[in-house]
Amino acid sequence: MRKNVLGFPRGEMRSHQRMSRQRIGIILCGFLGAYGLIGARLVQYGMARTAATGIVSRTSTPASRPNIVDRNGELLATDLNVVSLYAEPQRIIDPDEAVEKLATVIPDIDWLETHKKLVSNSAFQWLRRLLTPRQQAAILQLGIPGIGFRPEKRRFYPAGTVASHILGHVNVDNQGLAGMERYLDQQGLTDLRDTGLASGAELAPIRLSIDLRVQSIVHEVIAHAMTAYQAEAAGAVVLNANTGEVMAMASVPDYDSNNPSRRLADGSEDKEYEKGWFNRISNATYEMGSTFKSFTLAMGLDERKITLNSVIDATRPLRMAGFTIHDDHGQGRPLTVPEIFQYSSNIGTAKIAGMVALDAHKAFLTRLGLLTKMDTELPEVATPTQPRVWKPINQATISFGHGVATTPLQTAVAGAALINGGKLISPTFLPRTPERALSVAHQVINPSTSSAMRFLFEWNGTKGSGRSAQVDGFNVGGKTGTADKVINGRYAAHLNFNAFLAGFPIDRPQYVVLTIIDAPLTGEKGGRLAAYTAAPMAKAIIERTGALLGVQPRFGSGRESALVNY
């Protein structure tokens, strides 16, 4: 047998080498298997952790919302890039020290709640959403292990309170909660966010119908009126009479869309501030008082029960079902239809309503959209109230604005139909062309009735309670409404809800303005009625916005009148 230089048989040597290689292979496989198992467990742990906590990559792009602009392109709402503060409790070394350091940058931080989060067994905890850049820089300098930042979007409203009841607001996750912000989510923005299609995408701006210049003036006028007249609330809307576009709408008290909620010094929510969320123009119903006489006289004219030359006996109070209907400005004599409107005769108006069958009266108000919920983009819309069963006494009181409660916005829309040729056009907060408006319009009264109503509006604007809303060059026509305020189901004789329904220029109507003032304690010349409160509000709005709205003032021989045809 042949041997190698070490004296081992050659075959035995080869066998020994094969066994050594096998041992090395087994050891390598063992190491690889062990490392593979460890790696797999780490991947599994990471995936489970992400799934359990919902952590998104710090570099992920948060979902965006489109800019909102007014009809002229002025910015109303936009997204700002911000960061939010989070913690990974398992990496926090000293929770007490971490809370103490964070409090130097965030003074109002809840120490107890934050400490609970830092000592929890969870892998992720939000500590503060939507930090300012200065706060982020200061926290970075603290050098706290286990603390991080996540990029997010914060909604910013440059005008603050000016259009809050139209724009609404979003929550901390940039989801629409009210107003047009909520409308956008209802139209599919939420679906885009859920599928990730809105993340990092630059969405086309949403253009609204409102004019920020007009909106600012309206907001300023009603805020001043609420203070000057010592009222509980006030509001106004400016509506394009021929397209249904809302040019401006505001009510006070209101709130800042940038800060929809506010906390008191003790940490509790400021409930008084949150009352400002309530939009009194579209989401509240009121008995609109004598503004409703406009609709009653239009009904009598349209049903051919009266003409402008008709005379109604308003000599004595009207007694019905144990109630007495009287006139606050009684003339003690028969009145023509224009005089009934001018002197706001309850007796004359109730008698005109009585000429129309109950069902026909109800159908007429329904046709004008006054008894059903209004259809528009804004989510905050209230449903009108009316008697379950209409009786003759209900018909009489409804004729002069008591017994039916509607929203001021739908009252303005119905008022537009009275003077624009008889077309009811649903209100919109989005731009609408005249051609589109005609396609959605419904003819609700005869054009001849509309012409007669323009006459009555101008008559009252020059001879009656509407004189305090007259603006030189703009030929304002309108009707005041002073109603006893309803408190706990009863009428309060010492408090009023006042309104003024105006159109201008009334000979060729382009815009409708409706103003409201709730429970004023005083007014112009010390009066509390609509002629001394709501009408001057409309005057202030029209004289400051008329030219901005494109209405050219006319004076002297260039001024037309709706009275010339009668």
Coordinates of C-alpha atoms in Angstrom, one line a residue:
M1 CA 0.0 0.0 0.0
R2 CA 1.3 3.4 -1.0
K3 CA 1.8 6.0 1.8
N4 CA 2.1 9.7 1.7
V5 CA 5.0 11.7 3.2
L6 CA 3.4 11.5 6.7
G7 CA 3.1 7.8 6.5
F8 CA -0.7 7.6 6.1
P9 CA -2.3 5.4 3.5
R10 CA -3.4 7.6 0.6
G11 CA -7.0 6.3 0.5
E12 CA -7.5 7.0 4.2
M13 CA -6.2 10.5 3.8
R14 CA -8.8 11.3 1.1
S15 CA -11.6 9.9 3.3
H16 CA -10.5 12.2 6.2
Q17 CA -10.5 15.3 3.9
R18 CA -14.1 14.5 2.7
M19 CA -15.3 14.2 6.3
S20 CA -13.7 17.6 7.2
R21 CA -15.4 19.4 4.3
Q22 CA -18.7 17.9 5.3
R23 CA -18.3 19.1 8.9
I24 CA -17.5 22.6 7.6
G25 CA -20.5 22.6 5.3
I26 CA -22.8 21.6 8.2
I27 CA -21.4 24.3 10.4
L28 CA -21.9 26.9 7.6
C29 CA -25.4 25.8 7.0
G30 CA -26.1 26.0 10.7
F31 CA -24.9 29.6 10.8
L32 CA -26.8 30.6 7.7
G33 CA -30.0 29.0 9.0
A34 CA -29.6 30.8 12.4
Y35 CA -29.0 34.2 10.8
G36 CA -31.8 33.6 8.3
L37 CA -34.2 32.8 11.2
I38 CA -33.1 35.9 13.1
G39 CA -33.6 38.1 10.0
A40 CA -37.0 36.6 9.3
R41 CA -38.0 37.2 12.9
L42 CA -36.8 40.8 12.7
V43 CA -38.8 41.4 9.5
Q44 CA -41.9 39.7 11.1
Y45 CA -41.5 41.9 14.2
G46 CA -41.2 45.1 12.1
M47 CA -44.2 44.3 10.0
A48 CA -46.3 43.4 13.0
R49 CA -45.3 46.6 14.8
T50 CA -46.2 48.8 11.8
A51 CA -49.5 47.0 11.4
A52 CA -50.3 47.3 15.1
T53 CA -49.4 51.0 15.4
G54 CA -50.2 52.4 12.0
I55 CA -46.8 54.1 11.8
V56 CA -46.1 55.5 8.4
S57 CA -42.7 56.2 7.0
R58 CA -41.4 59.5 8.3
T59 CA -40.7 60.5 4.7
S60 CA -44.3 59.6 3.5
T61 CA -46.2 62.5 1.9
P62 CA -49.4 63.4 3.8
A63 CA -52.7 63.6 2.0
S64 CA -53.5 67.1 0.5
R65 CA -56.7 69.1 0.1
P66 CA -57.3 71.4 -2.8
N67 CA -57.0 75.2 -2.3
I68 CA -60.3 77.0 -2.1
V69 CA -60.5 80.4 -3.8
D70 CA -63.3 83.0 -4.3
R71 CA -64.8 83.9 -7.6
N72 CA -61.9 86.2 -8.4
G73 CA -59.2 83.7 -7.4
E74 CA -58.5 85.1 -3.9
L75 CA -57.2 82.4 -1.6
L76 CA -59.7 81.3 1.1
A77 CA -58.2 78.0 2.3
T78 CA -54.9 76.2 1.7
D79 CA -52.6 73.5 3.1
L80 CA -49.5 74.3 5.1
N81 CA -46.6 71.8 5.6
V82 CA -46.2 71.2 9.3
V83 CA -44.9 68.4 11.6
S84 CA -46.4 66.5 14.5
L85 CA -44.6 65.2 17.6
Y86 CA -44.7 61.5 18.4
A87 CA -42.9 59.1 20.8
E88 CA -41.8 55.5 20.7
P89 CA -42.2 54.6 24.4
Q90 CA -39.9 51.6 24.2
R91 CA -37.0 53.9 23.3
I92 CA -37.7 56.5 26.1
I93 CA -34.9 56.3 28.7
D94 CA -36.3 58.6 31.3
P95 CA -40.0 59.5 31.0
D96 CA -40.0 62.0 33.8
E97 CA -37.1 64.0 32.3
A98 CA -38.7 63.8 28.8
V99 CA -42.0 65.4 30.1
E100 CA -40.1 68.0 32.0
K101 CA -38.1 69.0 28.9
L102 CA -41.1 69.0 26.6
A103 CA -42.9 71.3 29.0
T104 CA -40.3 74.0 28.4
V105 CA -41.3 74.2 24.8
I106 CA -45.0 73.3 25.1
P107 CA -46.2 75.0 28.3
D108 CA -49.8 73.8 28.1
I109 CA -48.7 70.1 27.8
D110 CA -50.7 67.7 30.0
W111 CA -48.0 66.3 32.2
L112 CA -49.9 63.3 33.6
E113 CA -51.4 62.3 30.2
T114 CA -48.0 62.6 28.4
H115 CA -46.3 60.6 31.2
K116 CA -48.8 57.8 30.8
K117 CA -48.1 57.7 27.0
L118 CA -44.3 57.6 27.6
V119 CA -44.5 54.6 30.0
S120 CA -47.0 52.7 28.0
N121 CA -46.2 49.4 26.3
S122 CA -47.3 50.7 22.9
A123 CA -44.8 51.2 20.1
F124 CA -46.2 54.6 19.0
Q125 CA -47.9 57.5 20.7
W126 CA -48.9 61.0 19.5
L127 CA -47.7 63.7 21.8
R128 CA -48.7 66.9 20.0
R129 CA -50.2 67.4 16.6
L130 CA -49.4 70.3 14.3
L131 CA -46.3 72.0 15.8
T132 CA -45.0 75.3 14.8
P133 CA -41.5 75.4 13.1
R134 CA -40.2 77.2 16.2
Q135 CA -41.5 74.4 18.5
Q136 CA -40.0 71.7 16.3
A137 CA -36.5 73.4 16.3
A138 CA -36.6 73.8 20.1
I139 CA -37.6 70.2 20.7
L140 CA -34.8 69.0 18.4
Q141 CA -32.3 70.9 20.5
L142 CA -33.6 69.0 23.6
G143 CA -32.1 65.8 22.2
I144 CA -34.7 63.4 23.8
P145 CA -34.2 59.8 22.6
G146 CA -37.4 58.1 21.3
I147 CA -39.0 61.4 20.2
G148 CA -39.7 62.0 16.5
F149 CA -41.6 64.2 14.0
R150 CA -44.0 63.2 11.3
P151 CA -44.8 65.6 8.3
E152 CA -48.5 66.5 8.1
K153 CA -50.8 69.1 6.5
R154 CA -52.5 71.9 8.4
R155 CA -55.4 73.8 6.9
F156 CA -55.0 77.5 6.9
Y157 CA -57.8 80.1 6.3
P158 CA -56.3 83.5 5.6
A159 CA -59.6 85.4 6.3
G160 CA -60.1 83.7 9.7
T161 CA -63.7 84.4 10.8
V162 CA -64.8 86.3 7.7
A163 CA -66.2 83.3 5.8
S164 CA -66.1 80.6 8.5
H165 CA -69.8 79.6 8.0
I166 CA -69.3 79.0 4.3
L167 CA -65.8 77.4 4.4
G168 CA -66.3 75.4 7.6
H169 CA -63.3 73.7 9.0
V170 CA -61.3 70.4 9.2
N171 CA -60.1 68.2 12.0
V172 CA -56.6 67.5 13.1
D173 CA -56.3 64.8 10.3
N174 CA -57.3 67.4 7.7
Q175 CA -60.7 65.9 7.1
G176 CA -63.7 68.2 6.4
L177 CA -66.1 68.6 9.3
A178 CA -68.3 71.5 8.2
G179 CA -69.2 73.9 5.4
M180 CA -67.7 73.5 2.0
E181 CA -64.8 71.6 3.4
R182 CA -67.2 68.8 4.4
Y183 CA -68.9 69.1 1.0
L184 CA -65.6 68.5 -0.7
D185 CA -65.1 65.3 1.2
Q186 CA -68.7 64.2 0.4
Q187 CA -67.9 64.7 -3.3
G188 CA -65.1 62.1 -3.3
L189 CA -62.1 63.7 -1.7
T190 CA -62.3 61.2 1.2
D191 CA -62.2 58.4 -1.3
L192 CA -59.1 59.9 -3.0
R193 CA -57.4 60.2 0.4
D194 CA -58.3 56.6 1.3
T195 CA -56.8 55.2 -1.9
G196 CA -53.7 57.4 -1.5
L197 CA -54.4 59.3 -4.7
A198 CA -54.5 62.7 -2.9
S199 CA -51.1 62.1 -1.2
G200 CA -48.6 64.5 -2.6
A201 CA -50.8 65.3 -5.6
E202 CA -51.5 68.9 -6.5
L203 CA -55.2 69.1 -6.8
A204 CA -57.0 71.8 -8.8
P205 CA -58.3 74.7 -6.7
I206 CA -62.0 74.8 -5.9
R207 CA -63.6 78.1 -7.0
L208 CA -66.5 79.4 -5.0
S209 CA -69.3 81.8 -6.0
I210 CA -68.5 84.2 -3.2
D211 CA -66.7 87.5 -3.6
L212 CA -64.2 87.9 -0.7
R213 CA -64.5 91.7 -0.9
V214 CA -68.3 91.6 -0.5
Q215 CA -68.0 88.9 2.1
S216 CA -65.7 91.0 4.2
I217 CA -68.0 94.0 4.1
V218 CA -71.1 91.9 5.0
H219 CA -69.2 90.3 7.9
E220 CA -68.1 93.8 9.1
V221 CA -71.6 95.2 8.8
I222 CA -73.4 92.5 10.8
A223 CA -70.7 92.3 13.5
H224 CA -71.1 96.1 14.0
A225 CA -74.9 95.8 14.0
M226 CA -74.9 93.1 16.7
T227 CA -72.8 95.3 18.9
A228 CA -74.5 98.6 18.1
Y229 CA -78.0 97.3 18.5
Q230 CA -77.1 95.1 21.5
A231 CA -78.5 92.0 19.8
E232 CA -78.1 88.3 20.4
A233 CA -77.2 87.6 16.8
A234 CA -77.2 89.0 13.3
G235 CA -76.7 87.8 9.8
A236 CA -77.0 88.6 6.1
V237 CA -76.8 87.1 2.6
V238 CA -76.2 88.6 -0.8
L239 CA -77.7 86.6 -3.6
N240 CA -77.5 86.9 -7.4
A241 CA -81.2 87.1 -8.3
N242 CA -80.7 85.7 -11.8
T243 CA -78.2 82.8 -11.2
G244 CA -78.8 81.8 -7.6
E245 CA -75.1 82.4 -6.7
V246 CA -74.4 83.3 -3.1
M247 CA -72.1 86.3 -3.3
A248 CA -71.7 86.6 0.4
M249 CA -73.2 85.1 3.5
A250 CA -72.3 85.5 7.2
S251 CA -73.8 85.3 10.7
V252 CA -72.5 86.3 14.1
P253 CA -71.6 85.1 16.6
D254 CA -69.1 83.1 14.5
Y255 CA -65.7 81.4 14.9
D256 CA -62.3 81.2 13.4
S257 CA -61.9 78.3 11.0
N258 CA -58.3 78.1 12.0
N259 CA -59.3 77.4 15.6
P260 CA -62.8 75.8 15.6
S261 CA -62.6 75.0 19.3
R262 CA -61.1 76.9 22.2
R263 CA -60.2 75.9 25.8
L264 CA -60.6 77.9 29.0
A265 CA -57.9 78.4 31.6
D266 CA -59.1 75.3 33.5
G267 CA -58.6 73.1 30.3
S268 CA -62.3 72.7 29.6
E269 CA -63.9 73.4 26.2
D270 CA -65.3 76.9 25.7
K271 CA -68.9 76.2 25.0
E272 CA -69.7 79.8 24.5
Y273 CA -67.2 80.1 21.7
E274 CA -68.5 76.9 20.1
K275 CA -71.9 78.6 19.8
G276 CA -70.3 80.4 16.9
W277 CA -70.4 77.2 14.8
F278 CA -74.1 77.8 14.3
N279 CA -74.9 79.3 10.9
R280 CA -78.1 81.3 11.4
I281 CA -78.6 82.0 7.7
S282 CA -78.9 78.4 6.4
N283 CA -79.1 76.2 9.5
A284 CA -81.6 78.1 11.6
T285 CA -85.3 78.6 11.1
Y286 CA -87.2 81.7 12.1
E287 CA -90.7 83.1 11.8
M288 CA -89.8 85.7 9.3
G289 CA -92.6 88.2 10.2
S290 CA -93.9 90.7 7.7
T291 CA -91.4 89.7 5.0
F292 CA -93.9 86.9 4.4
K293 CA -96.5 89.4 3.3
S294 CA -94.6 89.6 0.1
F295 CA -95.4 86.0 -0.6
T296 CA -99.1 86.3 0.4
L297 CA -99.7 89.3 -1.9
A298 CA -97.8 87.5 -4.7
M299 CA -100.1 84.5 -4.1
G300 CA -103.2 86.7 -4.3
L301 CA -102.0 88.3 -7.5
D302 CA -100.9 85.0 -9.1
E303 CA -104.2 83.3 -8.2
R304 CA -106.0 86.3 -9.7
K305 CA -107.9 87.0 -6.4
I306 CA -106.6 90.6 -6.3
T307 CA -105.0 93.2 -8.5
L308 CA -102.9 96.1 -7.6
N309 CA -106.1 98.2 -7.7
S310 CA -108.1 96.0 -5.3
V311 CA -109.3 97.6 -2.1
I312 CA -109.5 95.5 1.1
D313 CA -111.4 96.7 4.2
A314 CA -109.0 97.0 7.1
T315 CA -111.2 99.2 9.2
R316 CA -111.7 96.8 12.1
P317 CA -109.6 94.0 13.7
L318 CA -110.3 90.6 12.4
R319 CA -111.6 88.0 14.9
M320 CA -110.9 84.3 14.2
A321 CA -111.0 81.2 16.4
G322 CA -110.9 83.2 19.6
F323 CA -108.0 85.4 18.4
T324 CA -107.9 89.0 17.3
I325 CA -105.8 90.1 14.4
H326 CA -105.0 93.8 14.4
D327 CA -102.7 96.2 12.7
D328 CA -99.7 97.8 14.4
H329 CA -99.9 100.8 12.0
G330 CA -103.6 100.7 11.5
Q331 CA -105.2 103.4 9.3
G332 CA -108.8 102.6 10.3
R333 CA -110.0 102.5 6.7
P334 CA -110.1 100.4 3.5
L335 CA -106.7 100.0 1.9
T336 CA -105.4 99.4 -1.6
V337 CA -103.0 96.5 -2.1
P338 CA -100.0 98.8 -2.3
E339 CA -101.2 100.5 1.0
I340 CA -101.5 97.1 2.6
F341 CA -97.9 96.5 1.7
Q342 CA -96.8 100.0 2.7
Y343 CA -98.5 100.0 6.1
S344 CA -97.8 96.3 6.7
S345 CA -101.5 95.5 7.4
N346 CA -102.0 92.2 9.1
I347 CA -105.8 92.5 8.6
G348 CA -105.6 93.2 4.9
T349 CA -103.0 90.5 4.3
A350 CA -105.0 87.9 6.3
K351 CA -108.1 88.7 4.2
I352 CA -106.2 88.2 1.0
A353 CA -104.9 84.9 2.2
G354 CA -108.5 83.9 3.1
M355 CA -109.5 84.3 -0.6
V356 CA -107.2 81.3 -1.4
A357 CA -108.1 77.7 -0.4
L358 CA -105.9 76.3 2.4
D359 CA -104.4 73.6 0.1
A360 CA -103.7 76.1 -2.6
H361 CA -101.9 78.4 -0.1
K362 CA -99.8 75.5 1.2
A363 CA -99.0 74.5 -2.3
F364 CA -98.0 78.0 -3.3
L365 CA -95.5 78.3 -0.4
T366 CA -94.2 74.8 -1.2
R367 CA -93.7 75.8 -4.9
L368 CA -91.6 78.7 -3.7
G369 CA -89.4 76.3 -1.7
L370 CA -90.5 77.8 1.7
L371 CA -91.8 74.6 3.3
T372 CA -89.2 72.0 2.3
K373 CA -85.6 71.5 3.0
M374 CA -83.4 73.6 0.7
D375 CA -81.1 71.9 -1.8
T376 CA -77.6 73.4 -1.9
E377 CA -74.0 72.3 -1.5
L378 CA -73.7 73.5 2.1
P379 CA -74.3 70.6 4.5
E380 CA -75.7 72.8 7.3
V381 CA -79.3 73.3 6.1
A382 CA -82.3 73.3 8.5
T383 CA -85.7 72.0 7.6
P384 CA -88.7 74.5 7.8
T385 CA -91.5 73.9 10.3
Q386 CA -95.2 74.3 9.8
P387 CA -98.5 73.2 11.4
R388 CA -99.3 69.5 11.1
V389 CA -102.8 70.5 10.1
W390 CA -103.6 73.9 8.5
K391 CA -106.7 75.6 9.8
P392 CA -108.1 79.0 8.8
I393 CA -106.4 80.6 11.8
N394 CA -103.1 79.1 10.7
Q395 CA -103.6 80.4 7.2
A396 CA -104.2 83.9 8.6
T397 CA -101.1 84.0 10.8
I398 CA -98.9 82.4 8.2
S399 CA -99.9 85.1 5.8
F400 CA -98.1 87.7 7.9
G401 CA -95.2 85.5 8.9
H402 CA -96.2 83.7 12.1
G403 CA -96.7 79.9 12.4
V404 CA -94.2 78.9 9.7
A405 CA -90.5 79.0 10.3
T406 CA -88.0 79.0 7.4
T407 CA -84.3 79.7 7.0
P408 CA -83.3 83.2 6.0
L409 CA -81.4 81.8 3.0
Q410 CA -84.5 80.1 1.5
T411 CA -86.5 83.2 2.2
A412 CA -84.0 85.2 0.1
V413 CA -84.2 82.6 -2.7
A414 CA -88.0 82.8 -2.7
G415 CA -87.8 86.6 -2.6
A416 CA -85.5 86.5 -5.7
A417 CA -88.2 84.5 -7.5
L418 CA -90.8 87.2 -6.8
I419 CA -88.7 89.9 -8.6
N420 CA -86.6 88.1 -11.3
G421 CA -89.5 87.2 -13.5
G422 CA -90.9 84.4 -11.4
K423 CA -88.1 81.8 -11.6
L424 CA -87.1 79.8 -8.6
I425 CA -83.4 79.1 -8.8
S426 CA -81.7 76.9 -6.1
P427 CA -78.9 78.7 -4.3
T428 CA -75.3 77.6 -5.0
F429 CA -71.9 78.3 -3.5
L430 CA -70.2 77.4 -6.7
P431 CA -70.0 79.6 -9.9
R432 CA -73.0 79.3 -12.2
T433 CA -73.5 80.8 -15.6
P434 CA -76.8 82.4 -16.6
E435 CA -77.3 79.6 -19.1
R436 CA -76.9 77.0 -16.4
A437 CA -79.2 78.9 -14.1
L438 CA -81.9 78.9 -16.8
S439 CA -81.6 75.1 -17.1
V440 CA -82.2 74.6 -13.4
A441 CA -84.8 77.3 -12.9
H442 CA -88.5 76.6 -12.3
Q443 CA -91.2 79.1 -13.2
V444 CA -93.2 79.4 -10.0
I445 CA -95.2 82.6 -10.6
N446 CA -96.3 84.4 -13.7
P447 CA -94.0 87.1 -15.1
S448 CA -96.9 89.6 -14.7
T449 CA -97.0 88.8 -11.0
S450 CA -93.3 89.3 -10.7
S451 CA -93.7 92.7 -12.4
A452 CA -96.4 93.6 -9.9
M453 CA -94.1 92.6 -7.0
R454 CA -91.3 94.8 -8.2
F455 CA -93.8 97.6 -8.1
L456 CA -94.8 96.8 -4.5
F457 CA -91.2 96.4 -3.4
E458 CA -90.3 99.8 -4.9
W459 CA -93.5 101.4 -3.5
N460 CA -92.5 100.3 0.0
G461 CA -88.9 101.3 -0.6
T462 CA -89.9 104.9 -1.4
K463 CA -93.0 105.3 0.7
G464 CA -92.9 102.7 3.5
S465 CA -90.6 101.0 6.0
G466 CA -88.0 100.4 3.3
R467 CA -87.1 104.0 3.1
S468 CA -84.3 103.5 5.7
A469 CA -82.6 101.1 3.3
Q470 CA -82.7 103.4 0.3
V471 CA -79.3 104.1 -1.4
D472 CA -79.0 106.9 -3.9
G473 CA -78.4 105.5 -7.4
F474 CA -79.3 101.9 -6.6
N475 CA -83.1 102.1 -6.4
V476 CA -83.6 99.7 -3.5
G477 CA -86.9 98.1 -3.0
G478 CA -87.9 95.8 -0.1
K479 CA -90.0 94.7 2.8
T480 CA -89.3 94.8 6.5
G481 CA -90.4 92.1 8.9
T482 CA -90.7 92.5 12.7
A483 CA -91.8 89.3 14.5
D484 CA -92.2 88.6 18.2
K485 CA -89.3 86.3 19.2
V486 CA -90.3 82.8 20.1
I487 CA -88.8 81.7 23.5
N488 CA -89.6 78.2 24.8
G489 CA -92.6 77.9 22.5
R490 CA -94.1 81.3 23.5
Y491 CA -94.0 84.7 22.0
A492 CA -92.0 87.3 23.9
A493 CA -93.6 90.7 23.4
H494 CA -90.5 92.5 24.6
L495 CA -88.1 90.9 22.1
N496 CA -88.1 90.9 18.3
F497 CA -86.7 89.0 15.4
N498 CA -86.2 91.5 12.6
A499 CA -85.5 91.0 8.9
F500 CA -85.3 93.0 5.7
L501 CA -85.8 91.5 2.3
A502 CA -84.4 93.8 -0.4
G503 CA -83.8 93.8 -4.2
F504 CA -81.7 96.2 -6.2
P505 CA -81.9 97.8 -8.6
I506 CA -85.6 97.0 -8.2
D507 CA -86.6 98.0 -11.7
R508 CA -84.0 95.6 -13.2
P509 CA -83.2 93.3 -10.2
Q510 CA -79.7 91.9 -10.1
Y511 CA -79.2 91.1 -6.4
V512 CA -81.2 90.2 -3.4
V513 CA -80.0 91.2 0.1
L514 CA -81.6 89.7 3.2
T515 CA -80.5 91.0 6.7
I516 CA -81.6 89.6 10.1
I517 CA -81.0 90.9 13.6
D518 CA -82.1 88.8 16.6
A519 CA -83.4 90.4 19.8
P520 CA -82.0 93.9 19.4
L521 CA -82.4 96.1 22.4
T522 CA -82.0 99.3 20.5
G523 CA -81.6 100.6 16.9
E524 CA -81.4 103.7 14.8
K525 CA -83.3 106.6 16.5
G526 CA -83.8 104.3 19.5
G527 CA -86.3 102.0 17.6
R528 CA -86.2 98.2 17.9
L529 CA -88.3 97.5 14.8
A530 CA -86.9 96.2 11.5
A531 CA -87.1 99.6 9.9
Y532 CA -84.5 100.8 12.5
T533 CA -82.3 97.8 12.6
A534 CA -82.4 95.3 9.7
A535 CA -83.1 97.9 7.0
P536 CA -80.2 100.1 7.9
M537 CA -78.0 97.0 7.8
A538 CA -79.1 96.4 4.2
K539 CA -78.4 100.0 3.3
A540 CA -74.9 99.8 4.7
I541 CA -74.2 96.6 2.7
I542 CA -75.7 97.9 -0.6
E543 CA -74.0 101.3 -0.5
R544 CA -70.6 99.6 0.1
T545 CA -70.9 96.6 -2.2
G546 CA -73.2 97.8 -5.1
A547 CA -70.3 99.0 -7.3
L548 CA -68.2 96.0 -6.4
L549 CA -71.0 93.7 -7.6
G550 CA -70.9 95.5 -11.0
V551 CA -74.2 97.5 -10.5
Q552 CA -73.8 100.9 -12.1
P553 CA -75.6 103.6 -10.1
R554 CA -78.1 105.7 -12.0
F555 CA -79.3 109.2 -11.1
G556 CA -81.8 111.7 -12.5
S557 CA -83.1 111.0 -15.9
G558 CA -81.0 107.8 -16.2
R559 CA -82.9 106.2 -13.3
E560 CA -85.7 103.9 -14.2
S561 CA -88.6 102.9 -11.9
A562 CA -90.8 99.9 -11.6
L563 CA -93.6 102.4 -10.7
V564 CA -93.9 103.8 -14.2
N565 CA -95.9 100.8 -15.5
Y566 CA -98.7 101.3 -12.9

